[in-house]
mmCIF file with all atom_site columns, C-alpha atoms in Angstrom:
data_model
loop_
_atom_site.group_PDB
_atom_site.id
_atom_site.type_symbol
_atom_site.label_atom_id
_atom_site.label_alt_id
_atom_site.label_comp_id
_atom_site.label_asym_id
_atom_site.label_entity_id
_atom_site.label_seq_id
_atom_site.pdbx_PDB_ins_code
_atom_site.Cartn_x
_atom_site.Cartn_y
_atom_site.Cartn_z
_atom_site.occupancy
_atom_site.B_iso_or_equiv
_atom_site.pdbx_formal_charge
_atom_site.auth_seq_id
_atom_site.auth_comp_id
_atom_site.auth_asym_id
_atom_site.auth_atom_id
_atom_site.pdbx_PDB_model_num
ATOM 1   C CA . MET N 1 1   ? -17.793 27.877  18.961  1.00 61.00 ? 1   MET N CA 1
ATOM 2   C CA . GLU N 1 2   ? -15.930 25.646  21.394  1.00 76.00 ? 2   GLU N CA 1
ATOM 3   C CA . VAL N 1 3   ? -15.662 22.861  18.804  1.00 75.00 ? 3   VAL N CA 1
ATOM 4   C CA . LEU N 1 4   ? -14.251 25.262  16.229  1.00 74.00 ? 4   LEU N CA 1
ATOM 5   C CA . THR N 1 5   ? -11.629 26.479  18.705  1.00 78.00 ? 5   THR N CA 1
ATOM 6   C CA . LEU N 1 6   ? -10.605 22.907  19.494  1.00 75.00 ? 6   LEU N CA 1
ATOM 7   C CA . PHE N 1 7   ? -10.395 22.101  15.791  1.00 76.00 ? 7   PHE N CA 1
ATOM 8   C CA . ILE N 1 8   ? -8.198  25.125  15.085  1.00 77.00 ? 8   ILE N CA 1
ATOM 9   C CA . CYS N 1 9   ? -5.913  24.370  18.055  1.00 71.00 ? 9   CYS N CA 1
ATOM 10  C CA . GLY N 1 10  ? -5.625  20.716  17.052  1.00 72.00 ? 10  GLY N CA 1
ATOM 11  C CA . SER N 1 11  ? -4.863  21.634  13.452  1.00 77.00 ? 11  SER N CA 1
ATOM 12  C CA . PHE N 1 12  ? -2.195  24.082  14.602  1.00 70.00 ? 12  PHE N CA 1
ATOM 13  C CA . LEU N 1 13  ? -0.572  21.455  16.826  1.00 73.00 ? 13  LEU N CA 1
ATOM 14  C CA . LEU N 1 14  ? -0.520  18.931  13.985  1.00 78.00 ? 14  LEU N CA 1
ATOM 15  C CA . LEU N 1 15  ? 1.026   21.495  11.664  1.00 74.00 ? 15  LEU N CA 1
ATOM 16  C CA . MET N 1 16  ? 3.698   22.356  14.232  1.00 68.00 ? 16  MET N CA 1
ATOM 17  C CA . TYR N 1 17  ? 4.487   18.692  14.764  1.00 73.00 ? 17  TYR N CA 1
ATOM 18  C CA . TYR N 1 18  ? 4.851   18.182  11.025  1.00 71.00 ? 18  TYR N CA 1
ATOM 19  C CA . ILE N 1 19  ? 7.197   21.167  10.710  1.00 71.00 ? 19  ILE N CA 1
ATOM 20  C CA . LEU N 1 20  ? 9.278   20.469  13.815  1.00 69.00 ? 20  LEU N CA 1
ATOM 21  C CA . ARG N 1 21  ? 9.413   16.671  13.865  1.00 69.00 ? 21  ARG N CA 1
ATOM 22  C CA . PRO N 1 22  ? 12.815  15.029  13.452  1.00 64.00 ? 22  PRO N CA 1
ATOM 23  C CA . LYS N 1 23  ? 13.745  14.522  9.831   1.00 63.00 ? 23  LYS N CA 1
ATOM 24  C CA . THR N 1 24  ? 15.747  11.361  10.530  1.00 59.00 ? 24  THR N CA 1
ATOM 25  C CA . GLY N 1 25  ? 14.345  7.909   10.034  1.00 61.00 ? 25  GLY N CA 1
ATOM 26  C CA . ARG N 1 26  ? 12.955  8.623   6.607   1.00 68.00 ? 26  ARG N CA 1
ATOM 27  C CA . ILE N 1 27  ? 12.100  5.560   4.587   1.00 71.00 ? 27  ILE N CA 1
ATOM 28  C CA . SER N 1 28  ? 14.388  4.812   1.686   1.00 78.00 ? 28  SER N CA 1
ATOM 29  C CA . ASN N 1 29  ? 15.005  2.036   -0.821  1.00 84.00 ? 29  ASN N CA 1
ATOM 30  C CA . PHE N 1 30  ? 11.397  1.907   -1.946  1.00 86.00 ? 30  PHE N CA 1
ATOM 31  C CA . GLN N 1 31  ? 12.463  -0.227  -4.906  1.00 89.00 ? 31  GLN N CA 1
ATOM 32  C CA . GLN N 1 32  ? 13.344  -3.019  -2.467  1.00 91.00 ? 32  GLN N CA 1
ATOM 33  C CA . LYS N 1 33  ? 10.013  -2.960  -0.596  1.00 93.00 ? 33  LYS N CA 1
ATOM 34  C CA . TYR N 1 34  ? 7.124   -5.364  -1.165  1.00 96.00 ? 34  TYR N CA 1
ATOM 35  C CA . VAL N 1 35  ? 3.582   -4.923  0.159   1.00 96.00 ? 35  VAL N CA 1
ATOM 36  C CA . LEU N 1 36  ? 0.283   -6.775  -0.092  1.00 96.00 ? 36  LEU N CA 1
ATOM 37  C CA . VAL N 1 37  ? -2.914  -4.809  -0.696  1.00 96.00 ? 37  VAL N CA 1
ATOM 38  C CA . THR N 1 38  ? -6.424  -6.276  -0.924  1.00 95.00 ? 38  THR N CA 1
ATOM 39  C CA . GLY N 1 39  ? -9.533  -4.754  -2.456  1.00 94.00 ? 39  GLY N CA 1
ATOM 40  C CA . CYS N 1 40  ? -7.621  -3.518  -5.497  1.00 94.00 ? 40  CYS N CA 1
ATOM 41  C CA . ASP N 1 41  ? -10.498 -3.525  -7.956  1.00 94.00 ? 41  ASP N CA 1
ATOM 42  C CA . ILE N 1 42  ? -11.649 0.039   -7.200  1.00 92.00 ? 42  ILE N CA 1
ATOM 43  C CA . GLY N 1 43  ? -11.622 2.670   -4.492  1.00 92.00 ? 43  GLY N CA 1
ATOM 44  C CA . PHE N 1 44  ? -8.995  2.996   -1.795  1.00 93.00 ? 44  PHE N CA 1
ATOM 45  C CA . GLY N 1 45  ? -7.341  -0.337  -2.553  1.00 94.00 ? 45  GLY N CA 1
ATOM 46  C CA . ARG N 1 46  ? -6.805  0.609   -6.186  1.00 95.00 ? 46  ARG N CA 1
ATOM 47  C CA . ALA N 1 47  ? -5.599  4.092   -5.255  1.00 95.00 ? 47  ALA N CA 1
ATOM 48  C CA . ILE N 1 48  ? -3.095  2.663   -2.768  1.00 95.00 ? 48  ILE N CA 1
ATOM 49  C CA . VAL N 1 49  ? -1.733  0.236   -5.375  1.00 96.00 ? 49  VAL N CA 1
ATOM 50  C CA . GLU N 1 50  ? -1.263  3.039   -7.897  1.00 95.00 ? 50  GLU N CA 1
ATOM 51  C CA . LYS N 1 51  ? 0.361   5.345   -5.323  1.00 94.00 ? 51  LYS N CA 1
ATOM 52  C CA . LEU N 1 52  ? 2.772   2.672   -4.051  1.00 94.00 ? 52  LEU N CA 1
ATOM 53  C CA . ASP N 1 53  ? 3.666   1.656   -7.597  1.00 95.00 ? 53  ASP N CA 1
ATOM 54  C CA . GLY N 1 54  ? 4.366   5.302   -8.411  1.00 93.00 ? 54  GLY N CA 1
ATOM 55  C CA . MET N 1 55  ? 6.769   5.388   -5.462  1.00 92.00 ? 55  MET N CA 1
ATOM 56  C CA . GLY N 1 56  ? 8.623   2.364   -6.850  1.00 94.00 ? 56  GLY N CA 1
ATOM 57  C CA . ILE N 1 57  ? 7.286   -0.153  -4.337  1.00 95.00 ? 57  ILE N CA 1
ATOM 58  C CA . HIS N 1 58  ? 6.428   -3.672  -5.511  1.00 96.00 ? 58  HIS N CA 1
ATOM 59  C CA . VAL N 1 59  ? 2.773   -4.484  -4.837  1.00 97.00 ? 59  VAL N CA 1
ATOM 60  C CA . PHE N 1 60  ? 0.950   -7.793  -4.541  1.00 97.00 ? 60  PHE N CA 1
ATOM 61  C CA . ALA N 1 61  ? -2.569  -6.691  -5.475  1.00 97.00 ? 61  ALA N CA 1
ATOM 62  C CA . GLY N 1 62  ? -5.465  -8.892  -4.390  1.00 96.00 ? 62  GLY N CA 1
ATOM 63  C CA . CYS N 1 63  ? -8.489  -8.299  -6.630  1.00 96.00 ? 63  CYS N CA 1
ATOM 64  C CA . LEU N 1 64  ? -11.975 -9.750  -6.495  1.00 96.00 ? 64  LEU N CA 1
ATOM 65  C CA . THR N 1 65  ? -12.434 -9.841  -10.281 1.00 96.00 ? 65  THR N CA 1
ATOM 66  C CA . HIS N 1 66  ? -10.407 -11.167 -13.206 1.00 96.00 ? 66  HIS N CA 1
ATOM 67  C CA . SER N 1 67  ? -10.978 -7.939  -15.129 1.00 96.00 ? 67  SER N CA 1
ATOM 68  C CA . ALA N 1 68  ? -9.256  -5.904  -12.408 1.00 96.00 ? 68  ALA N CA 1
ATOM 69  C CA . VAL N 1 69  ? -6.323  -8.339  -12.481 1.00 97.00 ? 69  VAL N CA 1
ATOM 70  C CA . GLU N 1 70  ? -5.963  -7.824  -16.240 1.00 96.00 ? 70  GLU N CA 1
ATOM 71  C CA . GLU N 1 71  ? -6.137  -4.030  -15.895 1.00 95.00 ? 71  GLU N CA 1
ATOM 72  C CA . LEU N 1 72  ? -3.428  -3.984  -13.232 1.00 96.00 ? 72  LEU N CA 1
ATOM 73  C CA . LYS N 1 73  ? -1.183  -6.381  -15.159 1.00 94.00 ? 73  LYS N CA 1
ATOM 74  C CA . SER N 1 74  ? -0.940  -3.841  -17.947 1.00 94.00 ? 74  SER N CA 1
ATOM 75  C CA . GLN N 1 75  ? -0.082  -0.924  -15.638 1.00 94.00 ? 75  GLN N CA 1
ATOM 76  C CA . SER N 1 76  ? 3.340   -1.842  -14.278 1.00 95.00 ? 76  SER N CA 1
ATOM 77  C CA . SER N 1 77  ? 5.811   -4.670  -13.871 1.00 95.00 ? 77  SER N CA 1
ATOM 78  C CA . ARG N 1 78  ? 5.982   -3.870  -10.123 1.00 96.00 ? 78  ARG N CA 1
ATOM 79  C CA . ILE N 1 79  ? 2.314   -4.769  -9.645  1.00 97.00 ? 79  ILE N CA 1
ATOM 80  C CA . ILE N 1 80  ? 1.624   -8.484  -9.188  1.00 97.00 ? 80  ILE N CA 1
ATOM 81  C CA . PRO N 1 81  ? -2.172  -8.780  -9.336  1.00 97.00 ? 81  PRO N CA 1
ATOM 82  C CA . PHE N 1 82  ? -4.088  -11.929 -8.501  1.00 97.00 ? 82  PHE N CA 1
ATOM 83  C CA . VAL N 1 83  ? -7.671  -12.956 -7.760  1.00 96.00 ? 83  VAL N CA 1
ATOM 84  C CA . MET N 1 84  ? -8.398  -13.052 -4.045  1.00 95.00 ? 84  MET N CA 1
ATOM 85  C CA . ASP N 1 85  ? -11.616 -13.112 -2.065  1.00 94.00 ? 85  ASP N CA 1
ATOM 86  C CA . VAL N 1 86  ? -10.580 -12.488 1.549   1.00 92.00 ? 86  VAL N CA 1
ATOM 87  C CA . THR N 1 87  ? -13.594 -14.477 2.758   1.00 94.00 ? 87  THR N CA 1
ATOM 88  C CA . LYS N 1 88  ? -12.346 -17.680 1.093   1.00 95.00 ? 88  LYS N CA 1
ATOM 89  C CA . THR N 1 89  ? -9.662  -19.714 2.843   1.00 95.00 ? 89  THR N CA 1
ATOM 90  C CA . ALA N 1 90  ? -8.437  -21.255 -0.422  1.00 96.00 ? 90  ALA N CA 1
ATOM 91  C CA . ASP N 1 91  ? -7.851  -17.792 -1.933  1.00 95.00 ? 91  ASP N CA 1
ATOM 92  C CA . ILE N 1 92  ? -5.872  -16.715 1.129   1.00 94.00 ? 92  ILE N CA 1
ATOM 93  C CA . GLU N 1 93  ? -3.757  -19.871 0.987   1.00 95.00 ? 93  GLU N CA 1
ATOM 94  C CA . ASN N 1 94  ? -3.121  -19.277 -2.738  1.00 95.00 ? 94  ASN N CA 1
ATOM 95  C CA . ALA N 1 95  ? -2.071  -15.701 -1.972  1.00 95.00 ? 95  ALA N CA 1
ATOM 96  C CA . VAL N 1 96  ? 0.427   -16.903 0.637   1.00 95.00 ? 96  VAL N CA 1
ATOM 97  C CA . THR N 1 97  ? 1.875   -19.376 -1.864  1.00 96.00 ? 97  THR N CA 1
ATOM 98  C CA . LEU N 1 98  ? 2.145   -16.713 -4.574  1.00 96.00 ? 98  LEU N CA 1
ATOM 99  C CA . VAL N 1 99  ? 3.828   -14.192 -2.280  1.00 95.00 ? 99  VAL N CA 1
ATOM 100 C CA . LYS N 1 100 ? 6.354   -16.758 -1.034  1.00 94.00 ? 100 LYS N CA 1
ATOM 101 C CA . LYS N 1 101 ? 7.120   -17.763 -4.625  1.00 95.00 ? 101 LYS N CA 1
ATOM 102 C CA . GLU N 1 102 ? 7.498   -14.226 -5.979  1.00 94.00 ? 102 GLU N CA 1
ATOM 103 C CA . LEU N 1 103 ? 9.408   -12.575 -3.121  1.00 94.00 ? 103 LEU N CA 1
ATOM 104 C CA . PRO N 1 104 ? 13.168  -12.423 -3.660  1.00 92.00 ? 104 PRO N CA 1
ATOM 105 C CA . GLU N 1 105 ? 15.298  -14.604 -1.404  1.00 91.00 ? 105 GLU N CA 1
ATOM 106 C CA . GLY N 1 106 ? 15.630  -13.158 2.082   1.00 89.00 ? 106 GLY N CA 1
ATOM 107 C CA . ARG N 1 107 ? 12.859  -10.586 1.633   1.00 89.00 ? 107 ARG N CA 1
ATOM 108 C CA . GLY N 1 108 ? 9.545   -10.310 3.397   1.00 91.00 ? 108 GLY N CA 1
ATOM 109 C CA . LEU N 1 109 ? 6.527   -8.093  3.085   1.00 92.00 ? 109 LEU N CA 1
ATOM 110 C CA . TRP N 1 110 ? 6.999   -4.600  4.416   1.00 90.00 ? 110 TRP N CA 1
#
């Protein structure tokens, strides 16, 4: 019973914070943002890529397989998919090179 009470109180406090928090500082200009996401073949990584793309954010999408890269290429011009195994130094170095090449002048990853 005590755990349930704590859960309800915590949920209420989170709800109140969400309702009463300052509305300033909202993020804008999504179309000018660039992010890097790994693990984009399936699961959370893929879902994040699709969500960010839907918001208008440019996404560098690191995938483990070539088939995932091809699937993402056909989804949107804002998605820049590439093969990347985060356990391989050469793949990480290639990702850095790609990001530097593709980012517009004066921009960085968000």
